[in-house]
Tab-separated table of C-alpha atoms (C1' of nucleotides) in Angstrom:
chain	number	residue	atom	x	y	z
A	904	MET	CA	-80.560	-122.648	-35.385
A	905	ALA	CA	-83.265	-121.153	-33.046
A	906	GLY	CA	-81.620	-117.801	-31.670
A	907	ASP	CA	-84.806	-117.327	-30.059
A	908	GLY	CA	-84.440	-118.658	-25.581
A	909	THR	CA	-87.041	-121.033	-26.743
A	910	VAL	CA	-83.904	-123.639	-25.855
A	911	TYR	CA	-85.286	-123.045	-22.450
A	912	GLU	CA	-88.773	-123.776	-23.230
A	913	GLU	CA	-88.563	-126.461	-24.949
A	914	LEU	CA	-85.933	-128.606	-22.791
A	915	LYS	CA	-88.196	-128.119	-20.054
A	916	ALA	CA	-91.017	-129.454	-21.446
A	917	ALA	CA	-89.473	-132.693	-22.807
A	918	ILE	CA	-88.124	-132.549	-19.186
A	919	LEU	CA	-91.766	-132.185	-18.090
A	920	ARG	CA	-93.244	-134.841	-20.434
A	921	GLY	CA	-90.300	-137.232	-19.222
A	922	ASP	CA	-88.360	-137.537	-21.777
A	923	PHE	CA	-85.995	-137.984	-19.077
A	924	SER	CA	-85.170	-139.888	-16.534
A	925	PRO	CA	-84.263	-138.680	-12.517
A	926	ARG	CA	-80.350	-138.771	-12.642
A	927	GLN	CA	-79.872	-138.530	-16.285
A	928	ARG	CA	-77.057	-136.791	-17.326
A	929	LEU	CA	-78.150	-133.956	-19.887
A	930	VAL	CA	-74.483	-133.795	-22.389
A	931	GLU	CA	-74.433	-130.825	-23.954
A	932	VAL	CA	-73.240	-131.424	-27.115
A	933	GLU	CA	-75.805	-133.813	-26.680
A	934	LEU	CA	-78.633	-131.663	-26.310
A	935	SER	CA	-77.504	-128.617	-28.528
A	936	GLU	CA	-77.614	-131.617	-31.678
A	937	ASP	CA	-80.652	-132.679	-30.536
A	938	PHE	CA	-82.323	-129.354	-30.371
A	939	GLY	CA	-80.820	-127.938	-33.091
A	940	ALA	CA	-78.865	-124.763	-30.994
A	941	SER	CA	-75.648	-123.834	-29.820
A	942	ARG	CA	-73.981	-125.752	-26.542
A	943	PHE	CA	-73.984	-121.747	-25.375
A	944	GLN	CA	-77.604	-121.572	-25.791
A	945	VAL	CA	-78.226	-125.749	-23.607
A	946	ARG	CA	-75.695	-124.195	-21.613
A	947	ARG	CA	-77.849	-121.040	-20.257
A	948	ALA	CA	-81.253	-123.118	-20.738
A	949	LEU	CA	-79.678	-125.837	-18.380
A	950	HIS	CA	-78.638	-122.694	-15.734
A	951	THR	CA	-82.126	-121.615	-15.666
A	952	LEU	CA	-83.159	-125.076	-15.172
A	953	GLU	CA	-81.668	-125.191	-12.237
A	954	SER	CA	-82.753	-122.548	-10.607
A	955	ASP	CA	-85.911	-123.633	-11.109
A	956	GLY	CA	-84.978	-126.987	-9.465
A	957	ILE	CA	-85.542	-129.478	-12.092
A	958	VAL	CA	-81.798	-129.514	-12.859
A	959	GLU	CA	-79.189	-130.197	-10.582
A	960	HIS	CA	-75.774	-128.931	-11.551
A	961	LEU	CA	-72.406	-131.112	-9.990
A	962	PRO	CA	-69.514	-128.785	-11.038
A	963	ASN	CA	-67.188	-130.763	-13.418
A	964	LYS	CA	-69.402	-132.849	-14.273
A	965	GLY	CA	-72.620	-131.348	-15.408
A	966	ALA	CA	-75.843	-131.271	-15.069
A	967	ARG	CA	-79.097	-134.088	-14.347
A	968	ILE	CA	-82.374	-134.257	-13.960
A	969	ARG	CA	-82.740	-133.820	-10.366
A	970	GLU	CA	-84.456	-136.490	-8.804
A	971	ILE	CA	-86.972	-135.809	-5.901
A	972	GLY	CA	-87.518	-138.080	-3.527
A	973	ILE	CA	-91.280	-137.925	-1.304
A	974	ASP	CA	-89.773	-136.462	1.251
A	975	GLU	CA	-88.333	-133.221	-0.820
A	976	ALA	CA	-92.205	-133.932	-2.482
A	977	VAL	CA	-94.223	-133.642	0.803
A	978	GLU	CA	-91.840	-130.836	1.772
A	979	ILE	CA	-93.048	-129.004	-1.719
A	980	THR	CA	-96.651	-129.922	-1.080
A	981	GLU	CA	-97.143	-128.586	2.556
A	982	VAL	CA	-95.000	-125.082	0.727
A	983	ARG	CA	-97.829	-125.604	-1.808
A	984	MET	CA	-100.514	-126.090	0.473
A	985	VAL	CA	-99.845	-123.015	2.408
A	986	VAL	CA	-99.914	-120.724	-0.527
A	987	GLU	CA	-102.449	-122.122	-2.115
A	988	GLY	CA	-104.390	-121.491	0.470
A	989	LEU	CA	-103.420	-118.058	0.283
A	990	VAL	CA	-104.365	-117.980	-3.521
A	991	ALA	CA	-107.744	-119.215	-2.497
A	992	ALA	CA	-108.711	-116.824	0.011
A	993	ARG	CA	-107.872	-113.911	-1.921
A	994	ALA	CA	-109.933	-115.410	-5.130
A	995	ALA	CA	-112.773	-115.309	-2.239
A	996	GLU	CA	-112.222	-111.948	-2.505
A	997	ARG	CA	-111.848	-111.101	-5.542
A	998	VAL	CA	-113.752	-113.228	-7.631
A	999	SER	CA	-116.933	-112.020	-9.992
A	1000	ASP	CA	-119.651	-113.323	-10.669
A	1001	GLU	CA	-119.287	-114.703	-14.622
A	1002	GLN	CA	-115.689	-116.024	-12.768
A	1003	ALA	CA	-117.968	-117.466	-9.854
A	1004	GLU	CA	-120.218	-119.239	-12.617
A	1005	ALA	CA	-117.232	-120.140	-13.782
A	1006	LEU	CA	-116.232	-122.200	-11.353
A	1007	LEU	CA	-119.398	-124.000	-9.991
A	1008	ASP	CA	-119.153	-124.923	-13.404
A	1009	VAL	CA	-115.496	-126.719	-13.522
A	1010	GLY	CA	-117.514	-128.683	-10.125
A	1011	ARG	CA	-120.636	-130.022	-11.900
A	1012	ARG	CA	-118.424	-131.003	-14.659
A	1013	MET	CA	-115.608	-132.248	-12.149
A	1014	ARG	CA	-118.496	-134.454	-9.991
A	1015	ALA	CA	-119.531	-135.796	-13.560
A	1016	ALA	CA	-116.333	-137.241	-15.025
A	1017	VAL	CA	-116.159	-138.604	-11.475
A	1018	GLU	CA	-118.943	-140.692	-11.760
A	1019	VAL	CA	-118.637	-141.644	-15.479
A	1020	GLY	CA	-114.979	-142.741	-14.044
A	1021	ASP	CA	-112.814	-140.880	-16.510
A	1022	VAL	CA	-110.303	-140.685	-14.515
A	1023	GLY	CA	-108.152	-138.246	-17.456
A	1024	THR	CA	-110.910	-135.539	-17.782
A	1025	TYR	CA	-111.184	-135.290	-14.236
A	1026	SER	CA	-107.382	-134.893	-13.476
A	1027	GLU	CA	-107.322	-132.146	-16.650
A	1028	LEU	CA	-110.530	-130.003	-14.051
A	1029	ASN	CA	-108.516	-129.826	-11.513
A	1030	GLY	CA	-105.669	-128.388	-13.339
A	1031	VAL	CA	-108.397	-125.904	-14.561
A	1032	LEU	CA	-109.645	-125.438	-11.573
A	1033	HIS	CA	-106.620	-124.558	-9.975
A	1034	SER	CA	-105.135	-122.630	-12.821
A	1035	SER	CA	-108.818	-120.382	-13.049
A	1036	LEU	CA	-108.264	-119.875	-9.063
A	1037	ARG	CA	-104.591	-118.335	-9.749
A	1038	ASP	CA	-106.682	-116.245	-12.383
A	1039	ILE	CA	-108.735	-115.012	-10.270
A	1040	ALA	CA	-106.752	-113.976	-6.921
A	1041	GLN	CA	-103.612	-112.286	-9.680
A	1042	HIS	CA	-101.341	-112.880	-6.522
A	1043	HIS	CA	-98.178	-112.916	-8.767
A	1044	LYS	CA	-95.687	-113.309	-5.968
A	1045	ALA	CA	-97.898	-116.772	-5.285
A	1046	ASN	CA	-98.253	-118.183	-9.002
A	1047	GLY	CA	-94.854	-117.394	-9.472
A	1048	ILE	CA	-94.448	-119.551	-6.640
A	1049	ILE	CA	-96.771	-122.458	-7.039
A	1050	ALA	CA	-96.088	-122.848	-10.842
A	1051	ARG	CA	-92.441	-123.147	-9.445
A	1052	LEU	CA	-93.284	-125.832	-7.124
A	1053	HIS	CA	-95.447	-127.554	-9.766
A	1054	GLY	CA	-92.780	-128.486	-11.697
A	1055	GLN	CA	-90.957	-130.073	-9.635
A	1056	MET	CA	-93.214	-132.363	-9.086
A	1057	VAL	CA	-94.150	-134.157	-12.245
A	1058	ARG	CA	-93.199	-137.511	-11.467
A	1059	HIS	CA	-94.795	-137.505	-8.490
A	1060	GLN	CA	-97.941	-135.821	-9.416
A	1061	PHE	CA	-98.264	-138.210	-12.254
A	1062	ALA	CA	-97.850	-141.200	-9.691
A	1063	LEU	CA	-101.247	-139.746	-7.984
A	1064	SER	CA	-102.811	-139.088	-11.115
A	1065	ARG	CA	-102.733	-143.161	-10.971
A	1066	VAL	CA	-103.453	-143.973	-7.092
A	1067	PRO	CA	-107.502	-145.462	-7.354
A	1068	GLY	CA	-110.088	-143.839	-5.417
A	1069	ARG	CA	-108.361	-140.551	-4.861
A	1070	PRO	CA	-111.086	-138.302	-7.049
A	1071	SER	CA	-114.108	-139.902	-5.299
A	1072	VAL	CA	-112.686	-138.000	-2.301
A	1073	SER	CA	-110.792	-135.144	-3.481
A	1074	VAL	CA	-114.250	-134.050	-5.805
A	1075	VAL	CA	-115.750	-133.570	-2.111
A	1076	GLN	CA	-112.845	-131.465	-1.772
A	1077	HIS	CA	-112.551	-129.435	-4.734
A	1078	GLU	CA	-116.459	-129.319	-3.994
A	1079	ASN	CA	-115.921	-126.938	-0.630
A	1080	ILE	CA	-113.274	-124.948	-2.601
A	1081	ILE	CA	-115.555	-123.815	-4.624
A	1082	ALA	CA	-118.485	-123.446	-2.911
A	1083	ALA	CA	-116.520	-121.317	-0.427
A	1084	VAL	CA	-114.880	-119.378	-3.213
A	1085	VAL	CA	-118.044	-118.565	-4.433
A	1086	ALA	CA	-119.721	-117.445	-1.104
A	1087	ARG	CA	-116.735	-115.004	-0.863
A	1088	ASP	CA	-115.506	-116.550	2.329
A	1089	PRO	CA	-111.990	-116.676	2.541
A	1090	MET	CA	-111.101	-118.391	5.637
A	1091	ALA	CA	-113.495	-120.727	4.350
A	1092	ALA	CA	-111.073	-120.587	1.227
A	1093	GLU	CA	-108.311	-120.822	2.540
A	1094	ALA	CA	-109.446	-124.066	5.390
A	1095	ALA	CA	-110.861	-125.842	2.259
A	1096	MET	CA	-107.768	-125.438	0.048
A	1097	ARG	CA	-105.823	-126.371	2.749
A	1098	ALA	CA	-107.522	-129.117	4.276
A	1099	HIS	CA	-107.540	-130.214	-0.013
A	1100	ILE	CA	-103.875	-129.933	-0.242
A	1101	SER	CA	-104.006	-132.362	3.097
A	1102	SER	CA	-105.332	-134.906	1.818
A	1103	VAL	CA	-102.824	-134.731	-0.963
A	1104	ILE	CA	-99.779	-134.661	1.206
A	1105	GLU	CA	-101.074	-137.971	3.194
A	1106	ALA	CA	-101.729	-139.683	-0.104
A	1107	LEU	CA	-98.429	-139.159	-0.753
A	1108	ARG	CA	-96.792	-140.624	1.709
A	1109	ALA	CA	-99.630	-143.459	1.579
A	1110	ILE	CA	-96.879	-144.037	-2.185
A	1111	ALA	CA	-94.045	-144.316	-0.289
B	248	MET	CA	-58.824	-114.024	-10.998
B	249	ALA	CA	-61.168	-115.629	-8.587
B	250	GLY	CA	-62.396	-118.895	-10.813
B	251	ASP	CA	-64.922	-119.076	-8.007
B	252	GLY	CA	-68.719	-119.147	-8.221
B	253	THR	CA	-67.372	-116.215	-5.502
B	254	VAL	CA	-68.373	-113.546	-7.712
B	255	TYR	CA	-71.749	-114.073	-7.777
B	256	GLU	CA	-71.779	-114.366	-3.665
B	257	GLU	CA	-69.722	-110.639	-3.283
B	258	LEU	CA	-72.088	-109.319	-6.001
B	259	LYS	CA	-75.641	-110.037	-4.119
B	260	ALA	CA	-74.286	-109.279	-1.066
B	261	ALA	CA	-73.187	-105.694	-2.379
B	262	ILE	CA	-76.209	-105.325	-3.576
B	263	LEU	CA	-77.548	-106.696	-0.290
B	264	ARG	CA	-75.906	-103.614	1.552
B	265	GLY	CA	-77.146	-101.173	-0.073
B	266	ASP	CA	-74.156	-100.239	-2.840
B	267	PHE	CA	-76.239	-100.086	-5.718
B	268	SER	CA	-79.517	-97.906	-6.122
B	269	PRO	CA	-82.046	-99.383	-7.249
B	270	ARG	CA	-83.426	-99.262	-11.760
B	271	GLN	CA	-79.544	-99.156	-11.481
B	272	ARG	CA	-77.745	-99.987	-14.659
B	273	LEU	CA	-75.307	-103.382	-14.487
B	274	VAL	CA	-72.646	-103.133	-16.771
B	275	GLU	CA	-70.762	-106.026	-17.549
B	276	VAL	CA	-67.063	-104.834	-17.907
B	277	GLU	CA	-67.637	-102.300	-15.074
B	278	LEU	CA	-68.676	-105.597	-12.662
B	279	SER	CA	-66.204	-107.397	-13.847
B	280	GLU	CA	-62.975	-104.753	-13.262
B	281	ASP	CA	-65.078	-104.003	-10.196
B	282	PHE	CA	-64.365	-107.384	-8.632
B	283	GLY	CA	-61.632	-108.586	-10.457
B	284	ALA	CA	-63.593	-111.881	-12.591
B	285	SER	CA	-64.102	-111.864	-15.761
B	286	ARG	CA	-67.328	-111.148	-17.631
B	287	PHE	CA	-68.448	-114.549	-18.352
B	288	GLN	CA	-68.512	-115.308	-14.910
B	289	VAL	CA	-70.370	-111.418	-13.934
B	290	ARG	CA	-72.290	-112.696	-16.891
B	291	ARG	CA	-72.999	-116.027	-14.841
B	292	ALA	CA	-73.642	-114.382	-11.681
B	293	LEU	CA	-76.433	-112.146	-12.846
B	294	HIS	CA	-78.065	-114.932	-14.556
B	295	THR	CA	-78.656	-116.143	-11.246
B	296	LEU	CA	-79.868	-113.362	-9.347
B	297	GLU	CA	-81.773	-112.502	-12.328
B	298	SER	CA	-83.686	-115.538	-10.805
B	299	ASP	CA	-83.146	-114.799	-7.442
B	300	GLY	CA	-85.537	-111.837	-8.641
B	301	ILE	CA	-83.337	-109.114	-7.586
B	302	VAL	CA	-81.619	-108.816	-11.353
B	303	GLU	CA	-84.094	-107.812	-14.472
B	304	HIS	CA	-82.877	-108.455	-17.222
B	305	LEU	CA	-83.546	-106.716	-20.175
B	306	PRO	CA	-82.937	-108.158	-23.654
B	307	ASN	CA	-79.843	-106.181	-25.274
B	308	LYS	CA	-80.174	-103.723	-22.505
B	309	GLY	CA	-78.072	-105.743	-20.166
B	310	ALA	CA	-79.130	-106.130	-16.284
B	311	ARG	CA	-80.611	-103.972	-13.324
B	312	ILE	CA	-81.396	-103.839	-10.259
B	313	ARG	CA	-84.959	-104.974	-9.635
B	314	GLU	CA	-87.014	-102.249	-7.905
B	315	ILE	CA	-89.493	-103.305	-6.075
B	316	GLY	CA	-92.642	-101.615	-5.029
B	317	ILE	CA	-94.679	-101.270	-2.056
B	318	ASP	CA	-97.298	-103.343	-4.301
B	319	GLU	CA	-95.024	-106.341	-5.007
B	320	ALA	CA	-93.725	-105.933	-1.337
B	321	VAL	CA	-96.791	-106.595	0.135
B	322	GLU	CA	-97.246	-109.749	-2.022
B	323	ILE	CA	-93.890	-110.401	-0.701
B	324	THR	CA	-94.966	-110.642	2.489
B	325	GLU	CA	-98.158	-111.847	1.904
B	326	VAL	CA	-96.283	-114.945	0.671
B	327	ARG	CA	-93.472	-115.469	3.884
B	328	MET	CA	-96.348	-115.042	6.067
B	329	VAL	CA	-98.533	-117.944	5.079
B	330	VAL	CA	-94.534	-119.853	4.513
B	331	GLU	CA	-92.991	-118.673	7.800
B	332	GLY	CA	-96.489	-119.870	9.270
B	333	LEU	CA	-95.672	-122.949	7.991
B	334	VAL	CA	-91.695	-122.513	9.306
B	335	ALA	CA	-92.785	-121.137	12.948
B	336	ALA	CA	-95.909	-124.631	13.225
B	337	ARG	CA	-92.744	-126.857	11.761
B	338	ALA	CA	-90.751	-125.497	14.663
B	339	ALA	CA	-93.362	-125.991	17.844
B	340	GLU	CA	-93.719	-129.675	16.321
B	341	ARG	CA	-89.412	-130.099	16.490
B	342	VAL	CA	-88.259	-127.844	18.678
B	343	SER	CA	-85.579	-129.634	21.535
B	344	ASP	CA	-85.312	-128.402	25.089
B	345	GLU	CA	-81.977	-126.456	24.557
B	346	GLN	CA	-83.614	-124.458	21.434
B	347	ALA	CA	-86.369	-123.329	23.582
B	348	GLU	CA	-84.301	-121.723	26.389
B	349	ALA	CA	-82.380	-120.654	24.010
B	350	LEU	CA	-85.510	-118.704	22.270
B	351	LEU	CA	-87.084	-118.144	25.714
B	352	ASP	CA	-83.878	-116.525	25.627
B	353	VAL	CA	-83.927	-114.297	22.481
B	354	GLY	CA	-87.286	-112.958	23.659
B	355	ARG	CA	-85.991	-111.549	26.682
B	356	ARG	CA	-82.901	-109.881	25.240
B	357	MET	CA	-85.594	-108.427	22.092
B	358	ARG	CA	-87.571	-107.219	25.531
B	359	ALA	CA	-84.696	-105.625	27.236
B	360	ALA	CA	-83.311	-103.863	23.695
B	361	VAL	CA	-87.001	-102.191	23.303
B	362	GLU	CA	-86.739	-100.674	27.470
B	363	VAL	CA	-83.450	-99.703	26.776
B	364	GLY	CA	-84.755	-97.951	22.680
B	365	ASP	CA	-82.157	-100.066	21.296
B	366	VAL	CA	-83.305	-100.437	17.336
B	367	GLY	CA	-79.735	-102.148	16.006
B	368	THR	CA	-80.005	-104.694	18.526
B	369	TYR	CA	-83.241	-105.046	17.904
B	370	SER	CA	-83.544	-105.426	14.860
B	371	GLU	CA	-80.441	-108.037	15.021
B	372	LEU	CA	-82.551	-110.002	17.864
B	373	ASN	CA	-85.880	-110.258	15.568
B	374	GLY	CA	-83.303	-111.388	12.980
B	375	VAL	CA	-81.950	-113.853	14.583
B	376	LEU	CA	-85.452	-115.326	16.543
B	377	HIS	CA	-86.419	-115.848	12.753
B	378	SER	CA	-83.631	-117.584	11.673
B	379	SER	CA	-83.760	-119.959	14.756
B	380	LEU	CA	-87.122	-120.453	13.497
B	381	ARG	CA	-85.616	-122.027	10.472
B	382	ASP	CA	-83.426	-123.435	12.198
B	383	ILE	CA	-85.547	-125.691	14.167
B	384	ALA	CA	-88.601	-127.023	11.364
B	385	GLN	CA	-85.605	-127.979	9.238
B	386	HIS	CA	-87.771	-127.387	6.214
B	387	HIS	CA	-85.534	-127.206	3.784
B	388	LYS	CA	-88.433	-126.117	1.023
B	389	ALA	CA	-89.958	-122.951	2.763
B	390	ASN	CA	-86.570	-122.042	4.297
B	391	GLY	CA	-85.457	-121.440	0.752
B	392	ILE	CA	-88.187	-119.688	-1.107
B	393	ILE	CA	-88.003	-117.207	2.743
B	394	ALA	CA	-84.347	-116.423	1.348
B	395	ARG	CA	-85.294	-115.607	-1.441
B	396	LEU	CA	-87.982	-113.603	-0.369
B	397	HIS	CA	-85.515	-112.223	1.231
B	398	GLY	CA	-83.784	-110.846	-0.840
B	399	GLN	CA	-85.991	-108.790	-2.613
B	400	MET	CA	-86.650	-106.835	0.493
B	401	VAL	CA	-84.313	-105.792	1.400
B	402	ARG	CA	-85.214	-102.289	0.999
B	403	HIS	CA	-88.330	-101.887	2.417
B	404	GLN	CA	-86.620	-103.991	5.598
B	405	PHE	CA	-84.420	-100.987	6.017
B	406	ALA	CA	-87.453	-98.090	5.765
B	407	LEU	CA	-89.602	-100.618	8.539
B	408	SER	CA	-86.759	-101.390	11.035
B	409	ARG	CA	-86.866	-96.980	10.881
B	410	VAL	CA	-90.681	-96.389	11.093
B	411	PRO	CA	-90.945	-94.888	14.928
B	412	GLY	CA	-92.805	-97.558	17.369
B	413	ARG	CA	-92.839	-100.822	15.747
B	414	PRO	CA	-90.614	-101.826	18.096
B	415	SER	CA	-92.886	-102.004	21.426
B	416	VAL	CA	-95.985	-103.724	19.264
B	417	SER	CA	-94.047	-106.051	17.955
B	418	VAL	CA	-92.280	-107.621	20.431
B	419	VAL	CA	-95.192	-108.979	21.902
B	420	GLN	CA	-96.273	-110.871	19.014
B	421	HIS	CA	-92.357	-111.970	18.953
B	422	GLU	CA	-93.243	-112.862	22.595
B	423	ASN	CA	-96.313	-114.666	21.583
B	424	ILE	CA	-94.437	-116.627	18.595
B	425	ILE	CA	-91.526	-117.723	20.867
B	426	ALA	CA	-94.493	-118.771	23.744
B	427	ALA	CA	-96.444	-120.973	21.211
B	428	VAL	CA	-93.547	-122.245	19.764
B	429	VAL	CA	-92.392	-123.636	23.810
B	430	ALA	CA	-95.682	-125.356	24.787
B	431	ARG	CA	-94.990	-126.692	21.470
B	432	ASP	CA	-98.573	-125.497	20.067
B	433	PRO	CA	-98.268	-125.715	16.031
B	434	MET	CA	-101.355	-124.155	15.673
B	435	ALA	CA	-100.678	-121.619	18.022
B	436	ALA	CA	-97.181	-120.821	16.833
B	437	GLU	CA	-98.281	-120.395	13.184
B	438	ALA	CA	-101.688	-117.931	14.109
B	439	ALA	CA	-99.025	-115.848	16.072
B	440	MET	CA	-96.129	-115.600	14.097
B	441	ARG	CA	-99.219	-114.534	10.288
B	442	ALA	CA	-100.708	-112.322	12.742
B	443	HIS	CA	-96.818	-110.635	13.883
B	444	ILE	CA	-96.632	-110.902	9.737
B	445	SER	CA	-99.966	-108.858	8.995
B	446	SER	CA	-98.772	-106.513	11.178
B	447	VAL	CA	-95.776	-105.791	8.907
B	448	ILE	CA	-97.862	-105.683	6.281
B	449	GLU	CA	-99.833	-103.089	7.567
B	450	ALA	CA	-96.955	-101.138	7.991
B	451	LEU	CA	-95.831	-101.407	4.626
B	452	ARG	CA	-98.913	-99.832	3.349
B	453	ALA	CA	-98.277	-97.638	5.722
B	454	ILE	CA	-95.439	-96.112	4.927
B	455	ALA	CA	-97.112	-95.641	1.394
C	499	DG	C1'	-57.498	-163.117	-13.540
C	500	DC	C1'	-56.747	-158.663	-10.979
C	501	DC	C1'	-54.773	-154.039	-9.646
C	502	DA	C1'	-52.730	-149.825	-10.686
C	503	DA	C1'	-50.608	-146.425	-13.492
C	504	DC	C1'	-51.311	-144.620	-16.989
C	505	DA	C1'	-52.300	-142.673	-21.760
C	506	DA	C1'	-57.321	-141.479	-25.073
C	507	DT	C1'	-61.636	-139.902	-24.660
C	508	DA	C1'	-65.534	-137.055	-23.664
C	509	DT	C1'	-67.422	-133.153	-21.362
C	510	DT	C1'	-66.852	-129.056	-18.803
C	511	DG	C1'	-65.347	-124.537	-17.698
C	512	DT	C1'	-63.294	-120.243	-19.648
C	513	DT	C1'	-61.515	-116.796	-22.642
C	514	DG	C1'	-60.930	-113.906	-26.035
C	515	DA	C1'	-62.785	-112.123	-30.863
C	516	DC	C1'	-66.177	-110.993	-33.133
C	517	DA	C1'	-71.264	-109.566	-34.109
C	518	DA	C1'	-75.624	-107.697	-33.112
C	519	DT	C1'	-77.441	-104.022	-31.103
C	520	DA	C1'	-78.212	-100.124	-28.429
C	521	DT	C1'	-77.136	-95.677	-27.027
C	522	DC	C1'	-75.645	-90.904	-27.854
C	523	DA	C1'	-73.786	-87.620	-30.324
C	524	DA	C1'	-73.572	-84.342	-34.769
C	525	DG	C1'	-74.734	-82.437	-38.531
C	526	DG	C1'	-78.771	-81.235	-41.957
C	527	DC	C1'	-83.054	-80.173	-43.238
C	528	DG	C1'	-87.480	-78.742	-42.839
D	239	DC	C1'	-85.513	-73.750	-33.544
D	240	DG	C1'	-86.814	-78.538	-33.128
D	241	DC	C1'	-86.480	-83.286	-35.686
D	242	DC	C1'	-84.965	-86.869	-38.066
D	243	DT	C1'	-81.004	-89.066	-40.222
D	244	DT	C1'	-76.417	-90.852	-40.070
D	245	DG	C1'	-73.111	-92.495	-37.694
D	246	DA	C1'	-70.174	-92.602	-33.326
D	247	DT	C1'	-70.017	-95.020	-29.561
D	248	DA	C1'	-70.666	-97.898	-26.274
D	249	DT	C1'	-73.103	-102.856	-24.798
D	250	DT	C1'	-74.699	-107.407	-25.412
D	251	DG	C1'	-75.296	-111.166	-28.005
D	252	DT	C1'	-72.654	-115.807	-29.925
D	253	DC	C1'	-69.684	-118.207	-31.487
D	254	DA	C1'	-65.315	-121.551	-32.120
D	255	DA	C1'	-61.350	-122.531	-29.945
D	256	DC	C1'	-58.821	-123.993	-26.656
D	257	DA	C1'	-57.723	-125.145	-21.108
D	258	DA	C1'	-59.228	-128.212	-17.481
D	259	DT	C1'	-61.144	-132.007	-15.603
D	260	DA	C1'	-63.402	-136.567	-15.465
D	261	DT	C1'	-63.912	-140.845	-17.572
D	262	DT	C1'	-63.010	-144.930	-19.758
D	263	DG	C1'	-59.540	-147.552	-22.192
D	264	DT	C1'	-55.739	-149.970	-21.849
D	265	DT	C1'	-51.401	-151.886	-20.896
D	266	DG	C1'	-48.107	-153.649	-17.688
D	267	DG	C1'	-46.639	-156.028	-13.887
D	268	DC	C1'	-47.560	-159.718	-9.957
DNA sequence: GCCAACAATATTGTTGACAATATCAAGGCG
DNA sequence: CGCCTTGATATTGTCAACAATATTGTTGGC
């Protein structure tokens, strides 16, 4: 029914929402029925998801959800570390006064959430902070790569958010990032971002 | 006729070779005749090339070679800078004695090529050096991203190699990278790589 | 009861035809 | 003369049917 390219969006959203489990087969006709789309459109969506690194395609055996192990998750996060470092540095160069104030506000709300123990809000603010930095940096290429990598990390991202005690550690790192960006200090901003994501990598390894 | 996925390889090679000019339309039937493939296969290849960032696809208007301006080329190279920095650091951690010797040999041949003024050989050795580092680092995710970015840069890469006087500058930078990797110093290797690619960015800006 | 050969089914891969859309050319009107 | 309308052509978008391949189930032999 839907002639748009929405099949891709919907299917991707469903996968990111966790509707499918790793290595689960994605049968074309099933999906086309579920989404009310033609097999043709499902096929194209699967192909795009494959180059997003979310789905893998085995010849003559169809598509399945790619399983991303700890090793690969670490690699992804390592790349994310340096690219988000670039974004942070660039944000420090370009941030406006209003944007700086907004960042400080996010920082304050993060600390408040941690003190109350509101993990959900903290996790949400975490996403807001990182995406705000991307908005400020306006580095199209970096943003695209980060988005792609993020899509591959959803499952581990979820696991990470459940590690107890992490918020109280990372809130300080986030404050350091914000302080450096607000101070218009690119080098410090990059260093702070890398320190932060570096600790995420350690937490990832600790899960395994 | 070719039932393989070789259409993608061939078409990509043709584009990278420079057989098409930026913004040139890629008509499906033309390509299918040229490559002796079906329109179906061409279509899939175009879709993949689109997610490679080499081709852009306008709805109902088909595919064309993406034109990458200086601004975007700079962005690409900025990302490449940090990701190759990561690769260099990792290479310094993992390099074996034989690999170290091979790197030193590449360095010597680079200097020799520069002194003789053999630009072609120098450019080739440049590629060998960077790809050797990727082989040593074994960072699958970083390597993939670098390859993707490289594909988008071919045209500018060519322009860069023609800038007179660049080899004599960059050969020193390359020697610094090699020295740091051979010394097993990750931080120095990353710094050297970033310094090198940073100067590439300056050269890029200078072209415009 | 277990294994191999083979048939039945399910699923992906491909094709050619057709529909939808855009591009271009020519003619008519102001 | 310029410009809009209209028709002709080129090109992409979609589909449904078919071919190729993999998976599953079944039968027969031992």
